[in-house]
mmCIF file of C-alpha atoms and ligand atoms in Angstrom:
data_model
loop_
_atom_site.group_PDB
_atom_site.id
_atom_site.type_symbol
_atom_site.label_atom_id
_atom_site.label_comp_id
_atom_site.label_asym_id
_atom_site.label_seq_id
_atom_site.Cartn_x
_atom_site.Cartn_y
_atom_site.Cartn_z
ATOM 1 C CA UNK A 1 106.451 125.427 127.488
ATOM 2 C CA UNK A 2 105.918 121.528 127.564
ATOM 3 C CA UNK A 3 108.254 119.657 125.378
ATOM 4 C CA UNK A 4 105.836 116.779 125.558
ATOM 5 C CA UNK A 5 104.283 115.306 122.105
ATOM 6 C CA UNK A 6 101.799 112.430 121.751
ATOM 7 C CA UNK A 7 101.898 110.096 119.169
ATOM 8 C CA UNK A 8 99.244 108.419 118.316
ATOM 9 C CA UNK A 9 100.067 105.233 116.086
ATOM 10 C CA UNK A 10 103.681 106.079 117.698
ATOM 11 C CA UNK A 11 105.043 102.513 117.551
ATOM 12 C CA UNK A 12 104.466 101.817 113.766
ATOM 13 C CA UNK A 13 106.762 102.732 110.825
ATOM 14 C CA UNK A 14 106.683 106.337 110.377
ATOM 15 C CA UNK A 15 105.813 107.025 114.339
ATOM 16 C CA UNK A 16 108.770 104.925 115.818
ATOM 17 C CA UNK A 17 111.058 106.947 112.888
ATOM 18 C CA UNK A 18 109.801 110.562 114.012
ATOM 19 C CA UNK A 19 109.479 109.613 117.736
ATOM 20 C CA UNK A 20 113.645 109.390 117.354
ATOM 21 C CA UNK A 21 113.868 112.493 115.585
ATOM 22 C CA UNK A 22 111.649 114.199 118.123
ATOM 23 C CA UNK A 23 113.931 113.106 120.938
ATOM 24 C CA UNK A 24 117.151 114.349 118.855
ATOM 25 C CA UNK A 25 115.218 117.627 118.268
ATOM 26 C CA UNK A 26 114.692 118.215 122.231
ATOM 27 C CA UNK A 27 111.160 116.534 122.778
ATOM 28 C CA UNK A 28 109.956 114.487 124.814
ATOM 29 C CA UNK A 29 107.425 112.196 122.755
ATOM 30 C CA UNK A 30 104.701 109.812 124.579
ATOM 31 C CA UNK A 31 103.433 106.547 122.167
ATOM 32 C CA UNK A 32 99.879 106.006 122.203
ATOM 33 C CA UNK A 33 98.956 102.539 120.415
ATOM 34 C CA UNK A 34 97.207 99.641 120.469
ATOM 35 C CA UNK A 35 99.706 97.223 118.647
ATOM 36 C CA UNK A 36 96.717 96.662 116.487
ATOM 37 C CA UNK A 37 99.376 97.138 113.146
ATOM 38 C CA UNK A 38 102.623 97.392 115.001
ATOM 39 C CA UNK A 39 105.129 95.282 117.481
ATOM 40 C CA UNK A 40 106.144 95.948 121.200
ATOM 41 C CA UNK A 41 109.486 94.881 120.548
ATOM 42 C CA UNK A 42 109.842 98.551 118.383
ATOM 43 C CA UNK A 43 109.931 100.193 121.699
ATOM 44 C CA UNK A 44 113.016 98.275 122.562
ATOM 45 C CA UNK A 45 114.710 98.901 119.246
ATOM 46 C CA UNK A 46 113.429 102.966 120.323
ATOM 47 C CA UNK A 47 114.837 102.678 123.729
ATOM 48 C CA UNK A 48 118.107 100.964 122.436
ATOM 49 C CA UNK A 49 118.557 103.687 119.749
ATOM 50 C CA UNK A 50 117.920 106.864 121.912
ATOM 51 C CA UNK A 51 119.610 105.303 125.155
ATOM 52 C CA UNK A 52 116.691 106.599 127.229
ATOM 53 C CA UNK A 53 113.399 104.680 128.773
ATOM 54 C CA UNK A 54 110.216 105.228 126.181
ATOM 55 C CA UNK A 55 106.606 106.114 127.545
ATOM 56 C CA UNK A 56 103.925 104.617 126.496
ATOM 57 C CA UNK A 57 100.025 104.764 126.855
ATOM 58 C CA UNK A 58 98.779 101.311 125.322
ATOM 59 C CA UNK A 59 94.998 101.725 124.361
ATOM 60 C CA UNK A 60 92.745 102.756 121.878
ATOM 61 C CA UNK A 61 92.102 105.741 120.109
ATOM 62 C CA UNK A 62 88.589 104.943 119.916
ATOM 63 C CA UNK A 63 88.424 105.594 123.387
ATOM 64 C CA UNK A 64 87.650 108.927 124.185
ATOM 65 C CA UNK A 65 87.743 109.422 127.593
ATOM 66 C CA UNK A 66 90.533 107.299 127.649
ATOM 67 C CA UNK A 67 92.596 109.737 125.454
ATOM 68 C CA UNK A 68 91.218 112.813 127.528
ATOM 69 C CA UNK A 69 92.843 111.195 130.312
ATOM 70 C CA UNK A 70 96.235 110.299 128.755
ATOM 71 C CA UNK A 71 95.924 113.799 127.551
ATOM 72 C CA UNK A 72 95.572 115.490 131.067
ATOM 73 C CA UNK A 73 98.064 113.366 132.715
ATOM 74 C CA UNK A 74 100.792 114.358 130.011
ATOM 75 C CA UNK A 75 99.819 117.535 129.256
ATOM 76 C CA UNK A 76 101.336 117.331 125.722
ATOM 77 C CA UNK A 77 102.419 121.130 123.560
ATOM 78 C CA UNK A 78 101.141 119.020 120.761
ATOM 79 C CA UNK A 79 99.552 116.045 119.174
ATOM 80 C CA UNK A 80 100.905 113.730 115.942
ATOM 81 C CA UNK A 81 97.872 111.554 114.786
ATOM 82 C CA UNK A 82 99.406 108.719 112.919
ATOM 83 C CA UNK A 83 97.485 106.119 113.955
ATOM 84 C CA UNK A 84 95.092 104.425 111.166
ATOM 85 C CA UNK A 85 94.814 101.527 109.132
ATOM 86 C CA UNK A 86 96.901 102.316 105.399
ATOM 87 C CA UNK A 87 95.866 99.028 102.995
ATOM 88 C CA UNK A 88 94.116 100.083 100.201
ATOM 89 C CA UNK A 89 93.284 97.067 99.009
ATOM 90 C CA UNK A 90 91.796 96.005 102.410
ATOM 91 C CA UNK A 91 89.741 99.506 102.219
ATOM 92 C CA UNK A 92 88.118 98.581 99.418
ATOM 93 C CA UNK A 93 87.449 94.561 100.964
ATOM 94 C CA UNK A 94 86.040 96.222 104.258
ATOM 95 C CA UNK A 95 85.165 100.124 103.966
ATOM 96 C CA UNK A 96 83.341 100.383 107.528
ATOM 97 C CA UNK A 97 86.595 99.205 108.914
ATOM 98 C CA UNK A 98 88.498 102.148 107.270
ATOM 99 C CA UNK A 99 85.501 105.065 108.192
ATOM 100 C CA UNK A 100 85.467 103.236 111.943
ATOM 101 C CA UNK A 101 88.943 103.312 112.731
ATOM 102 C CA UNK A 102 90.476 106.064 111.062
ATOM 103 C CA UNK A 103 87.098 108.986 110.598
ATOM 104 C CA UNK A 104 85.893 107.718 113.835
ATOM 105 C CA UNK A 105 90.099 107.409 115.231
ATOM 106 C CA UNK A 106 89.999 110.805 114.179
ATOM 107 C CA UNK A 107 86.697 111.984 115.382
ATOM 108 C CA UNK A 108 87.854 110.416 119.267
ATOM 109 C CA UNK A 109 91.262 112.415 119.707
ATOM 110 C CA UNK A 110 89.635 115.526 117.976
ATOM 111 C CA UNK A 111 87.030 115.464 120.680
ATOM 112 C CA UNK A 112 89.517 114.418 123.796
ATOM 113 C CA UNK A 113 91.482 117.409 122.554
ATOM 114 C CA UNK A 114 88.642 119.865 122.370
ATOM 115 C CA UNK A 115 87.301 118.484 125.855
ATOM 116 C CA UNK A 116 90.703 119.321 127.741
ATOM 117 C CA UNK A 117 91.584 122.451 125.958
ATOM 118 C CA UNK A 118 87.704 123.777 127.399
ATOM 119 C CA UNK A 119 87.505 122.253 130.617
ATOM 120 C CA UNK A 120 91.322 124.305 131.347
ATOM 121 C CA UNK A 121 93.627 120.839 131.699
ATOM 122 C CA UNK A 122 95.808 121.299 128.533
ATOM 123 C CA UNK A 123 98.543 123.583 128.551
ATOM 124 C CA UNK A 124 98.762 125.169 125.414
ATOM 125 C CA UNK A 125 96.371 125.758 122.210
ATOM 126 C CA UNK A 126 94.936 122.363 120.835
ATOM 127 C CA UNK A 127 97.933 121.460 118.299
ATOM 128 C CA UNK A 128 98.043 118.821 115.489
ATOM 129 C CA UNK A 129 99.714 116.905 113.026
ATOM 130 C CA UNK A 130 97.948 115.045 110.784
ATOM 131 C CA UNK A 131 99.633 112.384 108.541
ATOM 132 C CA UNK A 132 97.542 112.268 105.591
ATOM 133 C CA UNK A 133 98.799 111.029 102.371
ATOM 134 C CA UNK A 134 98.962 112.048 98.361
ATOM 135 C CA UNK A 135 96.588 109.559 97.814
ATOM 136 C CA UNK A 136 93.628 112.830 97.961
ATOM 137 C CA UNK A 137 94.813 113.556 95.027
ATOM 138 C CA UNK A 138 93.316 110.714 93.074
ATOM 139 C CA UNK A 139 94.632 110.826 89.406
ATOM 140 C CA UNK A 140 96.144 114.417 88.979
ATOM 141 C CA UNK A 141 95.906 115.573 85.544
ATOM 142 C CA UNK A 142 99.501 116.800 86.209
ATOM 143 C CA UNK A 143 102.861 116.326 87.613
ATOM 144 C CA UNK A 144 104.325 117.494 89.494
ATOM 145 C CA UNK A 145 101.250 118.024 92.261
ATOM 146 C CA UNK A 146 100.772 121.079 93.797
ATOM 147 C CA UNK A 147 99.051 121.241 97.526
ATOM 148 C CA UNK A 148 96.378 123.347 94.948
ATOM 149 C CA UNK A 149 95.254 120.281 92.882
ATOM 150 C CA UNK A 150 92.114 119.040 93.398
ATOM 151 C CA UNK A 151 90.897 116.640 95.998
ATOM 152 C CA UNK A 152 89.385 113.373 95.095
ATOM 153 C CA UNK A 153 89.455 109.397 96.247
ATOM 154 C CA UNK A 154 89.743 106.316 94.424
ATOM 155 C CA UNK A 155 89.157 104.236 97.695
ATOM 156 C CA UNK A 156 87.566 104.282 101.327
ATOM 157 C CA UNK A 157 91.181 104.201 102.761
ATOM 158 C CA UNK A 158 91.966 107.641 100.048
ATOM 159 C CA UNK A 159 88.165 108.607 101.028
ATOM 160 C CA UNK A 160 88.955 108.716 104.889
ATOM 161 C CA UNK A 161 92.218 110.682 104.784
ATOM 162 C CA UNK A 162 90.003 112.650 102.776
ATOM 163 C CA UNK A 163 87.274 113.304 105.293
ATOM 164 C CA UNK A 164 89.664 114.114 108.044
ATOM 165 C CA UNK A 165 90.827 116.802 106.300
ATOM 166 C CA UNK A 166 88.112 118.469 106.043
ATOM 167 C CA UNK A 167 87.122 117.828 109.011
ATOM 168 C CA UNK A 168 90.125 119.647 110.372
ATOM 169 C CA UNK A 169 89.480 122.555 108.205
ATOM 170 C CA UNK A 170 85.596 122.777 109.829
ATOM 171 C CA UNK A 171 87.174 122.762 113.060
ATOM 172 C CA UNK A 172 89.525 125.375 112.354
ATOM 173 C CA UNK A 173 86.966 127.481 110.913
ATOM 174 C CA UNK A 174 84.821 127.006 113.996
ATOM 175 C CA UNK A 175 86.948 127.207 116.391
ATOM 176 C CA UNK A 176 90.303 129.499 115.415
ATOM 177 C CA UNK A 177 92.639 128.433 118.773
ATOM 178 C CA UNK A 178 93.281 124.978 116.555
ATOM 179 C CA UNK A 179 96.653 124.820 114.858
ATOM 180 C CA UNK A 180 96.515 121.963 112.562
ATOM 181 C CA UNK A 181 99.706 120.967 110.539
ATOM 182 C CA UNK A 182 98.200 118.238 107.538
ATOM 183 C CA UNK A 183 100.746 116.843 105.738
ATOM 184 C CA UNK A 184 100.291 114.780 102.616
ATOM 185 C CA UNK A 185 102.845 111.671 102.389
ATOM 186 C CA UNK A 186 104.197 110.753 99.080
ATOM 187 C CA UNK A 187 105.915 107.059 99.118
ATOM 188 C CA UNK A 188 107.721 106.501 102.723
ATOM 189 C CA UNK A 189 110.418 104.190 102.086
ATOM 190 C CA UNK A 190 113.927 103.041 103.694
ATOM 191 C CA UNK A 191 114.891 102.407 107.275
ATOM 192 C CA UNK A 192 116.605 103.791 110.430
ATOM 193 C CA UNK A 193 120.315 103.794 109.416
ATOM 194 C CA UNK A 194 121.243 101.599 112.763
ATOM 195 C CA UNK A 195 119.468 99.193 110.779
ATOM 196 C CA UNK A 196 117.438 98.230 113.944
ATOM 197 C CA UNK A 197 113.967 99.885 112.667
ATOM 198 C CA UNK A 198 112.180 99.529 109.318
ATOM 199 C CA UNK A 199 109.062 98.991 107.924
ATOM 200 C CA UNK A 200 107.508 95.470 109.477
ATOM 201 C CA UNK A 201 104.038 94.403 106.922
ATOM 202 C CA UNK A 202 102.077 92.096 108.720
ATOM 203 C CA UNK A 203 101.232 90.016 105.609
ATOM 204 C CA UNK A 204 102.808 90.225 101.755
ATOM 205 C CA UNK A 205 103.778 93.548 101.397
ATOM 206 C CA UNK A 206 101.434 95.797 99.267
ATOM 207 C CA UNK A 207 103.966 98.566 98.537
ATOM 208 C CA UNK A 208 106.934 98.137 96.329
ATOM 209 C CA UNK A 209 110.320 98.667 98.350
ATOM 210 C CA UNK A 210 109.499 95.606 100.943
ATOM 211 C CA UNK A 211 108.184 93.486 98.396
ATOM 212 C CA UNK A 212 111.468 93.912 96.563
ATOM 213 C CA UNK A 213 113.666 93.778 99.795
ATOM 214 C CA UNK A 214 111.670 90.710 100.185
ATOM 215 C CA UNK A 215 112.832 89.045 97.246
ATOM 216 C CA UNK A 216 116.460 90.502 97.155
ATOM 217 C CA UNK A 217 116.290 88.409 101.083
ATOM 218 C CA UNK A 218 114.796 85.475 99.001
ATOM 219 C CA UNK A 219 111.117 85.150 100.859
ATOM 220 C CA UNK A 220 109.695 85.498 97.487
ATOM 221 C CA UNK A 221 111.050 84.332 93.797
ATOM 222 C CA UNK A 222 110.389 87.632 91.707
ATOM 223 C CA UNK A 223 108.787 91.322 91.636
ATOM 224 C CA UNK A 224 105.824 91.669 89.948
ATOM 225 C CA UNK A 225 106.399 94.881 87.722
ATOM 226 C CA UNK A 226 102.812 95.745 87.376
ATOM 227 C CA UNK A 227 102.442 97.154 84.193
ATOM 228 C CA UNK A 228 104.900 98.309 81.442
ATOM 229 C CA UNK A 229 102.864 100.298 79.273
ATOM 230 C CA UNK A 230 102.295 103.423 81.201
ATOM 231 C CA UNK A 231 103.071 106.707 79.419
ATOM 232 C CA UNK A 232 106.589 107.227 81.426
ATOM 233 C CA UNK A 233 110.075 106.912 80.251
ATOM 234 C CA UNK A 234 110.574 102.910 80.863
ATOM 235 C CA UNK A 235 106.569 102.318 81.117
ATOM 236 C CA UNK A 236 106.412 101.706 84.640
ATOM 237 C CA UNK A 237 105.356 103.479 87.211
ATOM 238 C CA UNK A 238 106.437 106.484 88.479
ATOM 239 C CA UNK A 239 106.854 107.732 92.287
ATOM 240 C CA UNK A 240 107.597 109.796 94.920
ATOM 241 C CA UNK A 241 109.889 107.681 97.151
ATOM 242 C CA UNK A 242 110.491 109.821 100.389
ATOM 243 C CA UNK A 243 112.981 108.233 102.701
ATOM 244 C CA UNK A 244 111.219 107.801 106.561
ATOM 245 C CA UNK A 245 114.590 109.979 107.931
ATOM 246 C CA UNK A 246 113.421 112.961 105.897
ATOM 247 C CA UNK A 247 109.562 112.182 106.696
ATOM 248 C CA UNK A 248 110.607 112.205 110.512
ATOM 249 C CA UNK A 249 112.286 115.414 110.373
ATOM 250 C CA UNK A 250 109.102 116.832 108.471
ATOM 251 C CA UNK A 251 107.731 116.008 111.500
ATOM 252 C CA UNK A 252 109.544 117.601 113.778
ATOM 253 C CA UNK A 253 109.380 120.894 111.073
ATOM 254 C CA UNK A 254 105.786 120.949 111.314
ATOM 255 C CA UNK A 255 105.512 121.026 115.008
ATOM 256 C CA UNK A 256 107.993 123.308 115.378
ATOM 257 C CA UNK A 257 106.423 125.920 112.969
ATOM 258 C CA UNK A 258 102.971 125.095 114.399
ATOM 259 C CA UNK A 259 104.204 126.214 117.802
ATOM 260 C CA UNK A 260 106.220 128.958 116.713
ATOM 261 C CA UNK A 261 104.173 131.072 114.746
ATOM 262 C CA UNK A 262 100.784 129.332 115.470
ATOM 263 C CA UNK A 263 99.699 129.031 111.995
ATOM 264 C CA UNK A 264 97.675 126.325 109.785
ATOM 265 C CA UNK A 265 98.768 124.792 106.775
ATOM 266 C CA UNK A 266 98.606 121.825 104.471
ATOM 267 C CA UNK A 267 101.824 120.262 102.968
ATOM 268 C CA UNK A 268 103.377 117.955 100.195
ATOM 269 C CA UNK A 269 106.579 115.973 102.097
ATOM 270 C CA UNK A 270 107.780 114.152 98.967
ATOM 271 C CA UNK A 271 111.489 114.542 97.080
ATOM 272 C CA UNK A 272 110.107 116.253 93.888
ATOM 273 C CA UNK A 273 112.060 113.643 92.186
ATOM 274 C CA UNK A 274 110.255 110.790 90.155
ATOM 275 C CA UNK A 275 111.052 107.375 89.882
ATOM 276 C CA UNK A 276 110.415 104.574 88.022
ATOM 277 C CA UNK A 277 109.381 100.790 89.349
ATOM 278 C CA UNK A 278 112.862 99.977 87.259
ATOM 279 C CA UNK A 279 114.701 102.580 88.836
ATOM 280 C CA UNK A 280 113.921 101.409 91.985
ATOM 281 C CA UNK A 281 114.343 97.509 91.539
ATOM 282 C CA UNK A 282 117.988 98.510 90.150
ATOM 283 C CA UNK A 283 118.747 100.734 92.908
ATOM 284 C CA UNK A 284 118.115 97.901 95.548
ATOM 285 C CA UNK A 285 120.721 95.855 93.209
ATOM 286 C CA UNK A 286 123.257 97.831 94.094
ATOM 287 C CA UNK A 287 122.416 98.419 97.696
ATOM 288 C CA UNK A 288 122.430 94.399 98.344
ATOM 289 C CA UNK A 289 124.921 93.452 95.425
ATOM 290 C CA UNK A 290 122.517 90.716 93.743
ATOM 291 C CA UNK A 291 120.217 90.868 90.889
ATOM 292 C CA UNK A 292 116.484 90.891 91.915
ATOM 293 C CA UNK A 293 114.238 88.546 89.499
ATOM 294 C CA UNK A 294 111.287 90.579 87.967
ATOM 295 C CA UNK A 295 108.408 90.055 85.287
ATOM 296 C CA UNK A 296 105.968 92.265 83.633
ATOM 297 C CA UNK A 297 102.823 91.687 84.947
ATOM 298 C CA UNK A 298 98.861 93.546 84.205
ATOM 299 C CA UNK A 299 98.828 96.027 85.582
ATOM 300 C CA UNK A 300 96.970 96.937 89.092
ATOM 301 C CA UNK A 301 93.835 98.472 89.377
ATOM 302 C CA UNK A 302 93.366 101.594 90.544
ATOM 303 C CA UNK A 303 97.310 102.649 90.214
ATOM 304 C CA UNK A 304 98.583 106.002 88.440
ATOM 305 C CA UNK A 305 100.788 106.677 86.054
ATOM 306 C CA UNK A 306 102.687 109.306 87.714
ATOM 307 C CA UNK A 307 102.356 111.054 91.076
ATOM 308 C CA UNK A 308 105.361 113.057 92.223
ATOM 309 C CA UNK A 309 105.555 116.169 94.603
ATOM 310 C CA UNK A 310 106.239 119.766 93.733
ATOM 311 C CA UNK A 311 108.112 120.446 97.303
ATOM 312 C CA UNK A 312 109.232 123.637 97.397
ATOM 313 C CA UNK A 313 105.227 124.993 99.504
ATOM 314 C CA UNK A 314 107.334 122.772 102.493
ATOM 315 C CA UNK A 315 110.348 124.724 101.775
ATOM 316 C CA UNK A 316 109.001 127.768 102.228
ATOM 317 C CA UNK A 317 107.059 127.109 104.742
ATOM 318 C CA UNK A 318 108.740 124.938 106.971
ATOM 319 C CA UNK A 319 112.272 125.158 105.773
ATOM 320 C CA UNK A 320 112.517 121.410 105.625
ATOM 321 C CA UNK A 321 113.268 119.740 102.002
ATOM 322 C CA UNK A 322 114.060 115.902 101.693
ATOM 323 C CA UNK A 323 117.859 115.066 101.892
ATOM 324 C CA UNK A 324 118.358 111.297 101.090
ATOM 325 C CA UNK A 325 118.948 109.932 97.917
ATOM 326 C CA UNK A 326 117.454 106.887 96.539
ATOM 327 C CA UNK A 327 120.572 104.752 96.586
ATOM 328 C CA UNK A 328 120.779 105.358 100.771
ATOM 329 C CA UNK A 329 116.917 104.812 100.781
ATOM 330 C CA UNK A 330 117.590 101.472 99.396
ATOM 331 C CA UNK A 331 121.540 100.525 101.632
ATOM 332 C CA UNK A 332 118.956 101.509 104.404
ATOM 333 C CA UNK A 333 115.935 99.051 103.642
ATOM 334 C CA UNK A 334 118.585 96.563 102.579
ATOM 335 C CA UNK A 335 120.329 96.963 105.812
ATOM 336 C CA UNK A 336 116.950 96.572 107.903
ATOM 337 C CA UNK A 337 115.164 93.707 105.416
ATOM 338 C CA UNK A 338 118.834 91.471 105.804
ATOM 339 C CA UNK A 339 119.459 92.228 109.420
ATOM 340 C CA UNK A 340 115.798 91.475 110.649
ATOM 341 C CA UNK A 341 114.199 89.440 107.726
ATOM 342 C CA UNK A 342 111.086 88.393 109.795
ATOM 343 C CA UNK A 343 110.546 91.921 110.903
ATOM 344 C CA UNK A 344 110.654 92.248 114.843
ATOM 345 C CA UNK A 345 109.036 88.984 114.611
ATOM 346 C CA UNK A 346 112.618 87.563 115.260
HETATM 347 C C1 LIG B 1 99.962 103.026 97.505
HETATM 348 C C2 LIG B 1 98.497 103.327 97.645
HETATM 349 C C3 LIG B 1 98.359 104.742 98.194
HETATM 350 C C4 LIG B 1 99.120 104.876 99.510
HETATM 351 C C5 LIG B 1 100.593 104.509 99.255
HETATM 352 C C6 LIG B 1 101.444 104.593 100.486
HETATM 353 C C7 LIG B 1 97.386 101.974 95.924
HETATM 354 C C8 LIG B 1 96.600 101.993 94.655
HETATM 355 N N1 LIG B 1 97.840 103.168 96.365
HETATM 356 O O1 LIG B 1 100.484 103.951 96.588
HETATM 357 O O2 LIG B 1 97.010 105.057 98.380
HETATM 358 O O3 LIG B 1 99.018 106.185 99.988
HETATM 359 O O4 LIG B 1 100.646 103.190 98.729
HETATM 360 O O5 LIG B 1 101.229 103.511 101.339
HETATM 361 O O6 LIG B 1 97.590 100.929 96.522
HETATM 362 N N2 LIG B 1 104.396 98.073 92.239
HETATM 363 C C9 LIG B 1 104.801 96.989 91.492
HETATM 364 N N3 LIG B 1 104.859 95.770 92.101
HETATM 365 C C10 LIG B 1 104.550 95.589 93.418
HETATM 366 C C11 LIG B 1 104.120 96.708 94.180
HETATM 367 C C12 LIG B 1 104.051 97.930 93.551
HETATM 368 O O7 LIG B 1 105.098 97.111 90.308
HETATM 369 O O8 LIG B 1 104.601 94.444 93.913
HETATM 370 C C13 LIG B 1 104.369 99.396 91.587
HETATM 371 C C14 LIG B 1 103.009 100.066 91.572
HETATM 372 O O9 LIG B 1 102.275 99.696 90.430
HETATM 373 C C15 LIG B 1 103.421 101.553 91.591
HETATM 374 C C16 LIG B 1 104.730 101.559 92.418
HETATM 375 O O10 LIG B 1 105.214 100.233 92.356
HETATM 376 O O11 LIG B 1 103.730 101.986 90.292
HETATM 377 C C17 LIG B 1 104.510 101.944 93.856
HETATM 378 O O12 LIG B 1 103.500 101.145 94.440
HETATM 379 P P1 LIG B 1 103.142 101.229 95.981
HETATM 380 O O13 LIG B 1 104.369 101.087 96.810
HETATM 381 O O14 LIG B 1 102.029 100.264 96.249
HETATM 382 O O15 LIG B 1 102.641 102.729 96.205
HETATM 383 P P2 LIG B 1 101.478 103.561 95.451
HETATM 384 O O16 LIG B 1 100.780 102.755 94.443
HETATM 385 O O17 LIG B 1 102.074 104.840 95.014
#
């Protein structure tokens, strides 16, 4: 059987982090991307890290017959669709953007798959991961969140991951060769442990871990705790934080269970553990051995109390659980934000 994988969206943070843990796992991954949210200079961090030349199909997803091609030339066992645009914020400032590029992303490899698995060019049964995110789970009513809960959005980026899943679960019904792994992202944080890969935002970070590596590197004067009211133990937030080592090997769990036994299924990847904005700003204290300035600010709209993972559906399923604490989580990002402060901007 092909060892080949595609990965779409392969150069960004969580792709460049599971196309080295697909390499140490015995595949052979191919990037597809368009650099439209990522760097080229990732694929010499990849090729410096796994000692081996990377392949890579630069184009976009959009492109149909473009990925039908890429698909018959590689002839890939299976498929890892991260590519897609992740700002909230922006999804709600410029929703077409959000159903064009990551529905219509979707809708493009779906049919470039279907296309070569019909017209005989693909070697095996159409295969896919999909990275969607805990974010369909709007506000649960409880924690810890089951892969049961209900399904909702509070945004067109939360409203797309939303659609592709069911869009995957239309296709599976109609057509029963698919084997579709979907697996729902709590909060990816941390960095490759050689310190030469992390997470690179283009602009100020939305998300909390590089905002606060950010200020622990001094770009920026304080954290903005926003809010301190919530109905948690300290009042702030709580999360999931998942660190990207243990989201890679997911990963590479997913495909190999999807091409082992050939079934479907829909997974939490998250710790199980919550943990508080606090927590979090304290645990990057002691990873970079300063104290971080912080204030209380309002807090930000459309945010959640609480959303953690129950885990143990993964478990069970996939025999993968999450292995990093949060203290390496944070020596990790620390050892990425201080080593490459401008990203792989230089
Ligand atoms: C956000 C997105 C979610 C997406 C996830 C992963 C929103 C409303 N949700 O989730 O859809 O799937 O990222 O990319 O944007 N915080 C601060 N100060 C900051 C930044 C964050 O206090 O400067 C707090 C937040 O209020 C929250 C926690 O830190 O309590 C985590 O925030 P963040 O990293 O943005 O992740 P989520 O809100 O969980």
């Amino acid at each position: 059987m092909s060892t080949t994988i595609l990965l779409t969206g392969g150069a960004g943070y969580i792709g460049s982090h599971t196309f080295i843990a697909l390499r140490e796992a015995g595949f052979e991954p191919v990037i597809l991307d368009n650099f439209a949210n990522s760097h080229p200079v990732v694929l010499e961090r990849l090729e410096r890290i796994s000692g081996r030349p990377v392949l890579l199909e630069r184009g976009d997803v959009l492109d149909t017959a473009w990925v039908a091609d890429v698909l018959r030339r590689h002839r890939p066992a299976g498929v890892v669709h991260f590519a897609g645009d992740k700002a909230v914020g922006e999804s709600v400032a410029k929703p077409l953007k959000y159903f064009h590029n990551n529905i219509g992303g979707a809708v493009s490899l779906l049919r470039a798959m279907t296309t070569v698995f019909e017209d005989g060019s693909a070697p095996a049964l159409p295969t896919l991961v999909f990275s969607s995110s805990a974010t369909v789970y709007g506000d649960p009513a409880s924690v810890p969140i089951l892969e049961s809960f209900p399904l909702s959005h509070t945004s067109p980026y939360g409203h797309s991951k939303l659609v592709i899943e069911e869009m995957l679960a239309s296709l599976r019904r109609a057509s029963p060769a698919w084997r579709v792994g979907v697996l729902r992202y709590f909060n990816p944080a941390g960095a490759h442990p050689s310190g030469l890969m992390g997470e690179d935002p283009a602009d100020i970070p939305n998300n909390l871990m590089p905002f606060v590596t950010q200020v622990a590197v001094g770009q920026r004067p304080h954290v903005n705790v926003f809010g301190n009211d919530y109905a948690t133990p300290d009042g702030t937030g709580v999360r999931d934080y998942i660190h990207v080592q243990d989201l890679a090997a997911g990963h590479v769990a997913a495909l190999q269970a999807l091409l082992s036994k050939g079934e479907s299924f829909t997974v939490n990847l998250g710790t199980g553990r919550g943990v508080s904005v606090l927590e979090v700003i304290r645990a990057v204290e002691r990873a970079c051995g300063k104290t971080i300035p912080h204030v209380f600010a309002p807090r930000r709209a459309g945010d959640v109390a609480q959303c953690y993972a129950d885990a143990s559906l993964a478990k069970r399923l996939l025999g993968w659980e999450a292995k990093c604490s949060l203290d390496e989580m944070c020596a990790d990002a620390w050892r990425w934000q201080s080593g490459n402060p401008n990203g792989y901007r230089g």
